[in-house]
PDB file of C-alpha atoms in Angstrom:
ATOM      1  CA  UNK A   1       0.000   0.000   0.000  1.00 93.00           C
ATOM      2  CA  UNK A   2       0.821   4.036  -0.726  1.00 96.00           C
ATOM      3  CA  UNK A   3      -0.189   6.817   0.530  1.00 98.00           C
ATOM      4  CA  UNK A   4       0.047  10.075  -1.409  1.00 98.00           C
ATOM      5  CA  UNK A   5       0.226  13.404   0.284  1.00 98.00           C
ATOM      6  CA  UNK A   6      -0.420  16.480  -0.659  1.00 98.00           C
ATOM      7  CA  UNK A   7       0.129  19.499   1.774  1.00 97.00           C
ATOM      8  CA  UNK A   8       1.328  22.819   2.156  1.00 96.00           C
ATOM      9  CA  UNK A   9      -1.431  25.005   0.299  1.00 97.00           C
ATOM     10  CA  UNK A  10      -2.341  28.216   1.598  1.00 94.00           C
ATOM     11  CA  UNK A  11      -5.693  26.834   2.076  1.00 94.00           C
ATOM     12  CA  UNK A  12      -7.892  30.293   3.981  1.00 92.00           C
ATOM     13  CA  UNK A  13     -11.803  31.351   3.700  1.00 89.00           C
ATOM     14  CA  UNK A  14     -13.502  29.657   0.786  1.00 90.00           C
ATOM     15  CA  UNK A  15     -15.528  32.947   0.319  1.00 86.00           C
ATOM     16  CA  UNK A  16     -13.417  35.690   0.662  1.00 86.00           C
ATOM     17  CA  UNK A  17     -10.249  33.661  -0.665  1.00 91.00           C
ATOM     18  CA  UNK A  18     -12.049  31.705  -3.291  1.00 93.00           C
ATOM     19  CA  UNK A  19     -11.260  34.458  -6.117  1.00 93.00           C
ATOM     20  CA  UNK A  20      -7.258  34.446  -5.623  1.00 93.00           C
ATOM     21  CA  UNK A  21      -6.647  31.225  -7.394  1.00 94.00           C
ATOM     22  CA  UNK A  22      -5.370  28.796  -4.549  1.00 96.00           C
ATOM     23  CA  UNK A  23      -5.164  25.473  -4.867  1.00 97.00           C
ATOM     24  CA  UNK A  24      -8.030  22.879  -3.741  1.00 98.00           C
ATOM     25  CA  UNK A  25      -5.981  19.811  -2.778  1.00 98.00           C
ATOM     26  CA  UNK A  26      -8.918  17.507  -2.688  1.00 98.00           C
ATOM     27  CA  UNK A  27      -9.340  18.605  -6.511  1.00 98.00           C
ATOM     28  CA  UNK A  28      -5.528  18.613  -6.984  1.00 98.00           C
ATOM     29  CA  UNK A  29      -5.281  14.803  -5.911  1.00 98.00           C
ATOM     30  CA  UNK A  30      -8.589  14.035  -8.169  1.00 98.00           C
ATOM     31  CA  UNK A  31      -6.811  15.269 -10.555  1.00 98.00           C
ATOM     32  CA  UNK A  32      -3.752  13.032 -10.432  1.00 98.00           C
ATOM     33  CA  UNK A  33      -6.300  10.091 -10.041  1.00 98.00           C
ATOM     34  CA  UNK A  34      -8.204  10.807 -13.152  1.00 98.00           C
ATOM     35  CA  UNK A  35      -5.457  11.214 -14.860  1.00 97.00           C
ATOM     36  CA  UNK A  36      -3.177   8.359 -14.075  1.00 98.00           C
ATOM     37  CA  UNK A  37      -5.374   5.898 -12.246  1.00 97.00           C
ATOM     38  CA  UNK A  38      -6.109   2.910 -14.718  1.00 96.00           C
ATOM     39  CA  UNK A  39      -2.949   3.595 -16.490  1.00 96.00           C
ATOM     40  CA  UNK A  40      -1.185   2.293 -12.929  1.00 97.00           C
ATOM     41  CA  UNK A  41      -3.538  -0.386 -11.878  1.00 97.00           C
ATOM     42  CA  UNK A  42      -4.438   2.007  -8.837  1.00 97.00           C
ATOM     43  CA  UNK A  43      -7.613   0.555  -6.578  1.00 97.00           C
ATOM     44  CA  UNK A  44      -8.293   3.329  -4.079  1.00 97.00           C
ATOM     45  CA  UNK A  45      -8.527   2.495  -0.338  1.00 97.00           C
ATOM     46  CA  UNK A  46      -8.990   5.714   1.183  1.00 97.00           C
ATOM     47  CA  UNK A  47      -9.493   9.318   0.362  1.00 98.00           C
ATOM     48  CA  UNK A  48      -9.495  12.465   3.157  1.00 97.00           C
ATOM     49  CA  UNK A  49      -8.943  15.719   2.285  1.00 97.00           C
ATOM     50  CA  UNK A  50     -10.129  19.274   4.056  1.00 96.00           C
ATOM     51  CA  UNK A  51     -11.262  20.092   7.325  1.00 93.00           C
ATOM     52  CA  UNK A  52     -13.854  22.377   7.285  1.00 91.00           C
ATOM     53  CA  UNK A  53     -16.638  22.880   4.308  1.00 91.00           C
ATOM     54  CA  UNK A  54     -16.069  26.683   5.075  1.00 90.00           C
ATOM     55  CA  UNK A  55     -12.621  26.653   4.218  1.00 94.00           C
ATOM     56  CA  UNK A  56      -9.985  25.569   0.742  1.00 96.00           C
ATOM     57  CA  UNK A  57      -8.463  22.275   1.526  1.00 97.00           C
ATOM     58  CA  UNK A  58      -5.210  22.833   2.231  1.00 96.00           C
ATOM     59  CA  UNK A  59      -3.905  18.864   2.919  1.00 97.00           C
ATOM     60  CA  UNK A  60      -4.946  15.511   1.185  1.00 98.00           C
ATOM     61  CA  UNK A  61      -3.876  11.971   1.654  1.00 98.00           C
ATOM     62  CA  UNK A  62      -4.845   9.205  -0.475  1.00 98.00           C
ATOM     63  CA  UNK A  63      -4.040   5.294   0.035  1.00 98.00           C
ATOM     64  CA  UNK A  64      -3.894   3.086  -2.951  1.00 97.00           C
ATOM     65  CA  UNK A  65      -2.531  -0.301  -3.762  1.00 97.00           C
ATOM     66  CA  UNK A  66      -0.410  -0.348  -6.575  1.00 97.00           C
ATOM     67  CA  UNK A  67       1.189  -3.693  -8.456  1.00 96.00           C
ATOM     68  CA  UNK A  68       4.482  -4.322  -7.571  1.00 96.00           C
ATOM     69  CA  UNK A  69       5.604  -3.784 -10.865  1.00 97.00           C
ATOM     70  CA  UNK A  70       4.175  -0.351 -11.186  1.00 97.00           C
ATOM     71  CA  UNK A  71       5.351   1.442  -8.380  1.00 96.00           C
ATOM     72  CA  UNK A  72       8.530   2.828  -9.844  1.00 97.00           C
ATOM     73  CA  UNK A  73       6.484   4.471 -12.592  1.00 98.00           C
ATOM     74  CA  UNK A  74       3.944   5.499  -9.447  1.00 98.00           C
ATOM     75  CA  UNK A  75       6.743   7.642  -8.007  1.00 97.00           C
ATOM     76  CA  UNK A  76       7.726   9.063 -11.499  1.00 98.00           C
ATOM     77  CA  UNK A  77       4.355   9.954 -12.367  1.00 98.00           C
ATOM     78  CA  UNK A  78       3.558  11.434  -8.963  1.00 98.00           C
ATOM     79  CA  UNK A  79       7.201  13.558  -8.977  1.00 98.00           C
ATOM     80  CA  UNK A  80       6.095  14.538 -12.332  1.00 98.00           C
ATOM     81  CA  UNK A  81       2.876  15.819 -11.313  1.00 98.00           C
ATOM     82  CA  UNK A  82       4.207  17.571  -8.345  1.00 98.00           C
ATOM     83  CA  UNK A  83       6.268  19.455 -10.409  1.00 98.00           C
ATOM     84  CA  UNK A  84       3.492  20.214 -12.793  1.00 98.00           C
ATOM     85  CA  UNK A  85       1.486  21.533 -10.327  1.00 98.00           C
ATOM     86  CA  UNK A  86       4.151  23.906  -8.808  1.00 97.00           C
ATOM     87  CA  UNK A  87       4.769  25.017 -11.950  1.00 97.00           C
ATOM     88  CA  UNK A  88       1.105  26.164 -12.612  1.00 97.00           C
ATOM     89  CA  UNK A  89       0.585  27.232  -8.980  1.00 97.00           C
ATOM     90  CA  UNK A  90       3.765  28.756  -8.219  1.00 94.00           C
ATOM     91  CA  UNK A  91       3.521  32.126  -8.076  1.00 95.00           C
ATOM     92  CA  UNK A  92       0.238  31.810  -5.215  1.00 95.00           C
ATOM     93  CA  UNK A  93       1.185  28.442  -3.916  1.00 97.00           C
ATOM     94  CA  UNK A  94       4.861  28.475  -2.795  1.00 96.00           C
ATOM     95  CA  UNK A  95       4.925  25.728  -0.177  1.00 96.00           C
ATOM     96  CA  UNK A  96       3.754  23.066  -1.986  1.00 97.00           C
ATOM     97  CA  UNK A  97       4.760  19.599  -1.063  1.00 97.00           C
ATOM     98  CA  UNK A  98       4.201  15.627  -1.420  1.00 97.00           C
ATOM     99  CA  UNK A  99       4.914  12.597  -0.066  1.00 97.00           C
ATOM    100  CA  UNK A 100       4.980   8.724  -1.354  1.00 97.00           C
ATOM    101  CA  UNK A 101       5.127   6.282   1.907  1.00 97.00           C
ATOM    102  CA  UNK A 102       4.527   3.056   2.653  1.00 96.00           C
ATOM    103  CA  UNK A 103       1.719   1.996   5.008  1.00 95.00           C
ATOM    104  CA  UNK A 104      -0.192  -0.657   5.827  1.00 93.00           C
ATOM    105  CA  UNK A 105      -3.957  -0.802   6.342  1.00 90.00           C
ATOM    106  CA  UNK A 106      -6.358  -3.356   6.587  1.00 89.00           C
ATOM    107  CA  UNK A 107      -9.238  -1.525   5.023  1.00 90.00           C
ATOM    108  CA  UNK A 108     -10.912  -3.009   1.965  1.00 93.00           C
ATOM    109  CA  UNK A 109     -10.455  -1.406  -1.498  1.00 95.00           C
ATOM    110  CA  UNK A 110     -12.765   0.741  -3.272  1.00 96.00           C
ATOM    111  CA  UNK A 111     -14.947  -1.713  -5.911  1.00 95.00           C
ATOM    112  CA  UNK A 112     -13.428  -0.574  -9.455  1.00 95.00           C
ATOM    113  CA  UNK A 113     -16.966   0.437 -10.763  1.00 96.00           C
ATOM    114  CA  UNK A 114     -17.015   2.312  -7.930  1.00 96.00           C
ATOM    115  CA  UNK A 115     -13.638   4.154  -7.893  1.00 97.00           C
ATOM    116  CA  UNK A 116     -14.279   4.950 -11.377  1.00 97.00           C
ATOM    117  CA  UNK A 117     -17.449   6.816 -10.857  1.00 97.00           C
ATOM    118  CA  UNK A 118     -15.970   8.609  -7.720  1.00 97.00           C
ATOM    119  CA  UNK A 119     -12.384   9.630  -9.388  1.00 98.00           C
ATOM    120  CA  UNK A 120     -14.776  10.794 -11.984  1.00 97.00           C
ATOM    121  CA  UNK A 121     -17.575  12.606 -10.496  1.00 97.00           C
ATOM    122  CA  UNK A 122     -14.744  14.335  -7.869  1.00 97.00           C
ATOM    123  CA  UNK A 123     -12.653  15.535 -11.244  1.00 98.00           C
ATOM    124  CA  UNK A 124     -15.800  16.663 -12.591  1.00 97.00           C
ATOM    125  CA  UNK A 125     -16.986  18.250  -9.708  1.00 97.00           C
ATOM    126  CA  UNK A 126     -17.075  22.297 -10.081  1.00 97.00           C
ATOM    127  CA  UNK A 127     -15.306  24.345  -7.770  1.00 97.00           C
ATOM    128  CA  UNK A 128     -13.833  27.887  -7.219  1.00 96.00           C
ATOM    129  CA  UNK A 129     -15.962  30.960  -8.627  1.00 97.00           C
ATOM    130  CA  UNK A 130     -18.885  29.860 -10.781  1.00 97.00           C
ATOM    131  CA  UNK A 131     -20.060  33.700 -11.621  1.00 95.00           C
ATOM    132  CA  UNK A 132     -18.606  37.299 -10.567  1.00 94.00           C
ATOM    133  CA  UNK A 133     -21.503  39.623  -9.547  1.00 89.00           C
ATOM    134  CA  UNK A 134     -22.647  41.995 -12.842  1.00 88.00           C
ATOM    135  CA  UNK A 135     -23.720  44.503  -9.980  1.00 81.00           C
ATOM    136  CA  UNK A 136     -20.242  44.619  -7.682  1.00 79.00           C
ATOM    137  CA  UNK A 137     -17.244  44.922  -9.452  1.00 84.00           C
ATOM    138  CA  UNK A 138     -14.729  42.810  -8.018  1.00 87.00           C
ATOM    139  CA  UNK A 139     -16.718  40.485  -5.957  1.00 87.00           C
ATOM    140  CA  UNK A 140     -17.499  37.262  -6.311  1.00 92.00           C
ATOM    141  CA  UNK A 141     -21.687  36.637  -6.680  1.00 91.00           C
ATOM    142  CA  UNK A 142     -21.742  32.379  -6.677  1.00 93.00           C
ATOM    143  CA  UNK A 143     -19.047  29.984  -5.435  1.00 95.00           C
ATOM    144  CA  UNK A 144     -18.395  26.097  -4.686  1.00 96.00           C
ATOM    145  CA  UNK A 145     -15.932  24.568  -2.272  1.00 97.00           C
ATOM    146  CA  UNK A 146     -14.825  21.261  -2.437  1.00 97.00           C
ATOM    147  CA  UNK A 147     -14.163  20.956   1.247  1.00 96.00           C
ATOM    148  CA  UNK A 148     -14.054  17.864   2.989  1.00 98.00           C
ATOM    149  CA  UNK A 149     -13.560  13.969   1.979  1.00 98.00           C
ATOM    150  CA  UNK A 150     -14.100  11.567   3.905  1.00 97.00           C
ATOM    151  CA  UNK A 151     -13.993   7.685   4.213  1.00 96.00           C
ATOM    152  CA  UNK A 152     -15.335   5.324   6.282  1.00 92.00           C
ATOM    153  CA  UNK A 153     -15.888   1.457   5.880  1.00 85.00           C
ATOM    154  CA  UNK A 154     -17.860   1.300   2.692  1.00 87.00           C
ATOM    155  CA  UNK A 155     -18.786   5.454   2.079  1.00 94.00           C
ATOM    156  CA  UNK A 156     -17.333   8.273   0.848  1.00 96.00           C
ATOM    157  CA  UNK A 157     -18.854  11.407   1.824  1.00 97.00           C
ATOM    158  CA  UNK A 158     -17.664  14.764  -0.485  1.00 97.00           C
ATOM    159  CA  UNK A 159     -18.814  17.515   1.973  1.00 96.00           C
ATOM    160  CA  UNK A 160     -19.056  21.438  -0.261  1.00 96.00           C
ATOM    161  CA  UNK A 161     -19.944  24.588   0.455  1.00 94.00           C
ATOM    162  CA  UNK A 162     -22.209  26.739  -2.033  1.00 93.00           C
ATOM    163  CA  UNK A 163     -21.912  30.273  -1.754  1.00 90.00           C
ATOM    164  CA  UNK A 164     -24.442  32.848  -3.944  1.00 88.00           C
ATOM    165  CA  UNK A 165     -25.065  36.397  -3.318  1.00 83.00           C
ATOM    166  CA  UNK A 166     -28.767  35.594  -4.653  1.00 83.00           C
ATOM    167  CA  UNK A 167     -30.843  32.602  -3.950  1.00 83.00           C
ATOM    168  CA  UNK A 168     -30.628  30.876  -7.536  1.00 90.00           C
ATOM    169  CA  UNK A 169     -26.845  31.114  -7.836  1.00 91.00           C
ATOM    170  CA  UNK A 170     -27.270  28.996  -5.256  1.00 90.00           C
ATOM    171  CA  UNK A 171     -29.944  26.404  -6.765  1.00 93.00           C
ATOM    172  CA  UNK A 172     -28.043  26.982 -10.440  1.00 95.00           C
ATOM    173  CA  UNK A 173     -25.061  24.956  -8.336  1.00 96.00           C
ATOM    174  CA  UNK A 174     -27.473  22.793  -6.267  1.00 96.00           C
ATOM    175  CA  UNK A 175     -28.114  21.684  -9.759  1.00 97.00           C
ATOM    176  CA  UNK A 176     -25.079  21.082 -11.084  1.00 97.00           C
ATOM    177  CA  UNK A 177     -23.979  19.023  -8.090  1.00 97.00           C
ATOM    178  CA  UNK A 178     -27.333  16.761  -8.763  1.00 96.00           C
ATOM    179  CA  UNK A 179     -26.363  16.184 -12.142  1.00 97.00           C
ATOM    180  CA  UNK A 180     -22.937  15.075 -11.221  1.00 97.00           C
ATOM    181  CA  UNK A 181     -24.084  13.270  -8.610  1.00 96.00           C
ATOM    182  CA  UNK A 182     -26.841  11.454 -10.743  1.00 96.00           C
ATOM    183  CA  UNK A 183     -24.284  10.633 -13.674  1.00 96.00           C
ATOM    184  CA  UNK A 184     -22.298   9.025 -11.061  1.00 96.00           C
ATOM    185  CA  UNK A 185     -24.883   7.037  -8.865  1.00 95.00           C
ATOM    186  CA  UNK A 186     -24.471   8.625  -5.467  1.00 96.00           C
ATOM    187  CA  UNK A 187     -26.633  10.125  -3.001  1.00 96.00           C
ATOM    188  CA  UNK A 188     -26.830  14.261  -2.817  1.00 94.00           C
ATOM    189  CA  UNK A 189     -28.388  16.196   0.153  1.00 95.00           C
ATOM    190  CA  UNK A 190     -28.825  19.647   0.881  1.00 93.00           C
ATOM    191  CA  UNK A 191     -28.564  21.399   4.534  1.00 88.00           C
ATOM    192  CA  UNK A 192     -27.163  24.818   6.142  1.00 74.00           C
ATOM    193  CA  UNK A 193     -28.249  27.435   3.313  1.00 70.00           C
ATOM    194  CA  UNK A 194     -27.332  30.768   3.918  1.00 68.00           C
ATOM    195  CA  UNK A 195     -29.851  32.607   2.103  1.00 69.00           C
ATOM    196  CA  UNK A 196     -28.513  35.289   0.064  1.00 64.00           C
ATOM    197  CA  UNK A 197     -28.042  39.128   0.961  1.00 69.00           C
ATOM    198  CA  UNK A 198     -27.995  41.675  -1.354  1.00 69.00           C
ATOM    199  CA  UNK A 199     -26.716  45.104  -0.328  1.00 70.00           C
ATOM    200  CA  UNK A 200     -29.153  47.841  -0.199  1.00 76.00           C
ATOM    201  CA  UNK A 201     -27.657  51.413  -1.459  1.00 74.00           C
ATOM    202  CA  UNK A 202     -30.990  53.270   0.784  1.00 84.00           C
ATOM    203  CA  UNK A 203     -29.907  51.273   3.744  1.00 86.00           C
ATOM    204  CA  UNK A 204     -31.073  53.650   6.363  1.00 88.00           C
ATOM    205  CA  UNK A 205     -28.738  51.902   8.935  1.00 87.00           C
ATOM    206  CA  UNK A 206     -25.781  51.865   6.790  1.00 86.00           C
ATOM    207  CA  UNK A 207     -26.598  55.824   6.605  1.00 87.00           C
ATOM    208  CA  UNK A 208     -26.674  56.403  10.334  1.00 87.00           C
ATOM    209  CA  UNK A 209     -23.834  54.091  10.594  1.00 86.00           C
ATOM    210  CA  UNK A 210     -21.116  56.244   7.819  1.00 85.00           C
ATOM    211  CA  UNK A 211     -22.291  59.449  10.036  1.00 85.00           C
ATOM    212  CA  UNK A 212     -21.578  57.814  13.098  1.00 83.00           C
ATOM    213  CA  UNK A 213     -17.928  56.305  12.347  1.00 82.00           C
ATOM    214  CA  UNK A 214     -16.621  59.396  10.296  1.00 82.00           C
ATOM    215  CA  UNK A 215     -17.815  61.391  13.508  1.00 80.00           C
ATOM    216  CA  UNK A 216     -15.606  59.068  15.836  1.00 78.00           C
ATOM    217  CA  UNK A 217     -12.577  58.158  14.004  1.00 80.00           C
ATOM    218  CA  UNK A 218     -12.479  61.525  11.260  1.00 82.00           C
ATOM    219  CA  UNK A 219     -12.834  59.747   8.200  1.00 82.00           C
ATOM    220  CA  UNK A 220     -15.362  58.112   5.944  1.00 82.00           C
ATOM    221  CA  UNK A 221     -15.100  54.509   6.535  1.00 82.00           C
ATOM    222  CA  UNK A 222     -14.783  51.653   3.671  1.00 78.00           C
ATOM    223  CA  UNK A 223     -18.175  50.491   3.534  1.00 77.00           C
ATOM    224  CA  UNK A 224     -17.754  46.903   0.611  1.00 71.00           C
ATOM    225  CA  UNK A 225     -19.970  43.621  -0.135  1.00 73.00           C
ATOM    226  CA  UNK A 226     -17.588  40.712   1.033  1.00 70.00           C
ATOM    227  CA  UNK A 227     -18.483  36.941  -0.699  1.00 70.00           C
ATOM    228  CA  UNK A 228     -19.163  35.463   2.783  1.00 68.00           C
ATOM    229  CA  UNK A 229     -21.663  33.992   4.877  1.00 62.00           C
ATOM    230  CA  UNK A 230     -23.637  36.234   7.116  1.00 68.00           C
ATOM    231  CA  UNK A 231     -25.791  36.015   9.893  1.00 76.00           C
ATOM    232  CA  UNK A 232     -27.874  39.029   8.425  1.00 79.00           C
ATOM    233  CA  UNK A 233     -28.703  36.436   5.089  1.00 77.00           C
ATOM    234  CA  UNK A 234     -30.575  34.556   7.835  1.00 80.00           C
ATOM    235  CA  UNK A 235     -32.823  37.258   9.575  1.00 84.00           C
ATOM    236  CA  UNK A 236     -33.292  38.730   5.704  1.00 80.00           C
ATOM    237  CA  UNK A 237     -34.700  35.940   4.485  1.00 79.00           C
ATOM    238  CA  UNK A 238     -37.790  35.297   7.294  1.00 86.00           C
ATOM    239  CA  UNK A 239     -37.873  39.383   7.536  1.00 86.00           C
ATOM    240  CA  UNK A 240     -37.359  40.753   4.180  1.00 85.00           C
ATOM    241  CA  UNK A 241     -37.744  44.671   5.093  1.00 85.00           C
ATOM    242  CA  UNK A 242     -35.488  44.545   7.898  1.00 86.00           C
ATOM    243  CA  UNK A 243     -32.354  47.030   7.725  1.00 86.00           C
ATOM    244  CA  UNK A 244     -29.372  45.753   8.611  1.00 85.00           C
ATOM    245  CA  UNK A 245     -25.221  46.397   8.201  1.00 84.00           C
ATOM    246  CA  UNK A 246     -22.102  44.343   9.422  1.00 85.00           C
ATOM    247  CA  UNK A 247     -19.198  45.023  10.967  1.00 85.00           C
ATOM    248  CA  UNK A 248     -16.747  43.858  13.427  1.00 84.00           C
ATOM    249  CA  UNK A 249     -13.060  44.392  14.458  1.00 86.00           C
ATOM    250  CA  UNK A 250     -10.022  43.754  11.435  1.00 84.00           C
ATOM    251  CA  UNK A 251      -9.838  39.753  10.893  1.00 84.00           C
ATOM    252  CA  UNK A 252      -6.974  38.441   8.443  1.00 82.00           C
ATOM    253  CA  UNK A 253      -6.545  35.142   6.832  1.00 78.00           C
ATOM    254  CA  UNK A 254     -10.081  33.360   8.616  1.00 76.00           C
ATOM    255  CA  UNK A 255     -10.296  29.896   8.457  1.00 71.00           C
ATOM    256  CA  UNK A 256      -6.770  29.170   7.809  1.00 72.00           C
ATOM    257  CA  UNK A 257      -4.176  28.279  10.383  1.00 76.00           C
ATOM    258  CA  UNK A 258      -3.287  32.103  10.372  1.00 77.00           C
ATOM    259  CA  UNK A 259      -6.204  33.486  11.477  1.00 83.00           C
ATOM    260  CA  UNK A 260      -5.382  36.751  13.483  1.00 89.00           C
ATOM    261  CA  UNK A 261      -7.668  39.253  15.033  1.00 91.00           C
ATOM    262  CA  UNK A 262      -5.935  42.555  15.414  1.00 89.00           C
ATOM    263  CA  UNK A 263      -6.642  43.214  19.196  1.00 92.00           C
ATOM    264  CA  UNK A 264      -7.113  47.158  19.180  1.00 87.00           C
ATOM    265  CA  UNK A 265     -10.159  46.867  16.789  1.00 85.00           C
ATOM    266  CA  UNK A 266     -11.944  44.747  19.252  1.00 89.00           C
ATOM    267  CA  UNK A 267     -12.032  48.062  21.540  1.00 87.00           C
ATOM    268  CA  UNK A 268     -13.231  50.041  18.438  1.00 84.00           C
ATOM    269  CA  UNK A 269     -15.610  47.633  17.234  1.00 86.00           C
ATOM    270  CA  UNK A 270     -17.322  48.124  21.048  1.00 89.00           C
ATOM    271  CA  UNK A 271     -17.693  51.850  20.536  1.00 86.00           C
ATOM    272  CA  UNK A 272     -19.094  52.088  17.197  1.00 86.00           C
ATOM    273  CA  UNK A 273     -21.497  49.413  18.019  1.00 87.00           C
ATOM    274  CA  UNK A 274     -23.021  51.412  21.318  1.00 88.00           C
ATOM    275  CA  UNK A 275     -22.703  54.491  19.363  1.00 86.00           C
ATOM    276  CA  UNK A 276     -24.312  53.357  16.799  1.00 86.00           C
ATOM    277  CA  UNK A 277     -27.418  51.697  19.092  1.00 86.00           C
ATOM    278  CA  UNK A 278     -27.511  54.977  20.620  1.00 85.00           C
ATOM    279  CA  UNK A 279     -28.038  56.951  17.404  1.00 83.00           C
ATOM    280  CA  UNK A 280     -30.127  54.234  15.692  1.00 83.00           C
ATOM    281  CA  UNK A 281     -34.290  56.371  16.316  1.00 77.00           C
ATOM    282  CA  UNK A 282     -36.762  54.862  18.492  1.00 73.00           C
ATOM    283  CA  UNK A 283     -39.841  53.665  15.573  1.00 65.00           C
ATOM    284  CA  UNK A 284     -43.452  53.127  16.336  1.00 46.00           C
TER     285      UNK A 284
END
């Protein structure tokens, strides 16, 4: 038995981040599969990749018997596609690495009808930005993430993230994903929406809310539609005519093992939100 590694990818927030052309790994090793699977005599074992569905696989680790005989042209191929790879990746993706071991394992092996449709349908599978917004410039209106793989006894489970600034970005890729899912024979569920929020350019709130923080801090402040999730999607969608804005203290690289918070915003982020209470007016 081998296991193939791929780690070192910047990974980060598979909203904000999605646009800046890092590498998936779980697509990255599908990719390798697809391409040189039968031509080895590969039969798959296990396949993990990702950690969160929020957030650009960073690591993934496949384990796949290989004949004797082809294991030597295993290692070339996989050298050659790690160098492929860099090359194409480079210039974002500068820490790239893999590894060939030996393990053992006593887990069963994939059925071949069944590693075919899954190195398929997982090479197939969309990913990254599906659509830039027409209305923001810059920002990114529908995405996919290929999160998290998993395996365990006789099921994969290919865990994604759909991200839409409007409700049928979302089902356009719900519908993709069915199709793929069809062509390949496997079960497809959908759970954890986060409805989409478009920005408002009346926002009363967002009004009160420039006033406020150019009166505190002297300057106008950067006011920008971020391809996130949000809690405000949620409240939007049962109570469409509610006004809303978000904001919070200066977080860098989320969901990525360099997460930061820079600690004198949190202070900041107190005041303008009681200042902003204060000035919000009392309604009938």
């Amino acid at each position: 038995m081998r296991q193939l590694t791929l780690k070192g990818l910047k990974g980060g927030h598979s909203g904000c981040d999605i646009h800046t052309g890092r590498g998936n790994a779980n697509k990255l090793i599908a990719r390798f599969l697809a391409g040189h699977a039968k031509e080895l005599g590969l039969r798959l074992v296990e396949f993990r990749g990702g950690s969160l569905r929020n957030a650009i696989p960073r690591e993934a680790f496949i384990t796949v018997a290989v004949p004797t005989s082809n294991e030597a042209k295993l290692a070339e191929l996989f050298e050659h596609y790690t160098s492929l790879i860099k090359s194409e990746l480079g210039k974002i993706e500068t820490d790239i690495v893999t590894f060939n071991e030996v393990v053992e394992t006593q887990s069963p092996m994939f059925a071949e009808g069944d590693q075919q449709r899954f190195i398929a349908a997982l090479n197939a599978c969309p990913n990254g930005v599906i659509r830039m917004s027409d209305e923001i410039e810059g920002v990114v209106e529908t995405s996919l993430n290929v999160g998290v793989i998993t395996t365990e006894e006789d099921t994969v489970t290919v865990l994604c993230l759909i991200r839409s600034l409007i409700d049928s970005g979302r089902s356009q890729v719900e519908g993709m994903l069915n199709s793929v899912a069809e062509l390949a024979g496997a079960n497809m569920a959908f759970s954890g929406a986060y409805p989409g929020w478009k920005p408002d350019a009346d926002s009363e709130i967002m009004a009160i809310f420039r006033e406020m923080y150019e009166g505190i801090y002297g300057h106008k402040p950067n006011i920008m539609v971020i391809h996130a999730g949000l809690e405000c999607g949620l409240f939007k969608k049962p109570y469409p005519e509610m006004d809303m804005v978000s904001f919070g203290p200066t977080i860098k690289f989320p969901h990525s093992p360099d997460e930061k918070v820079k600690i004198d915003t949190v202070a900041l982020f107190w005041e303008q939100m009681v200042a902003l209470l204060e000035a919000i007016p009392e309604k009938a």
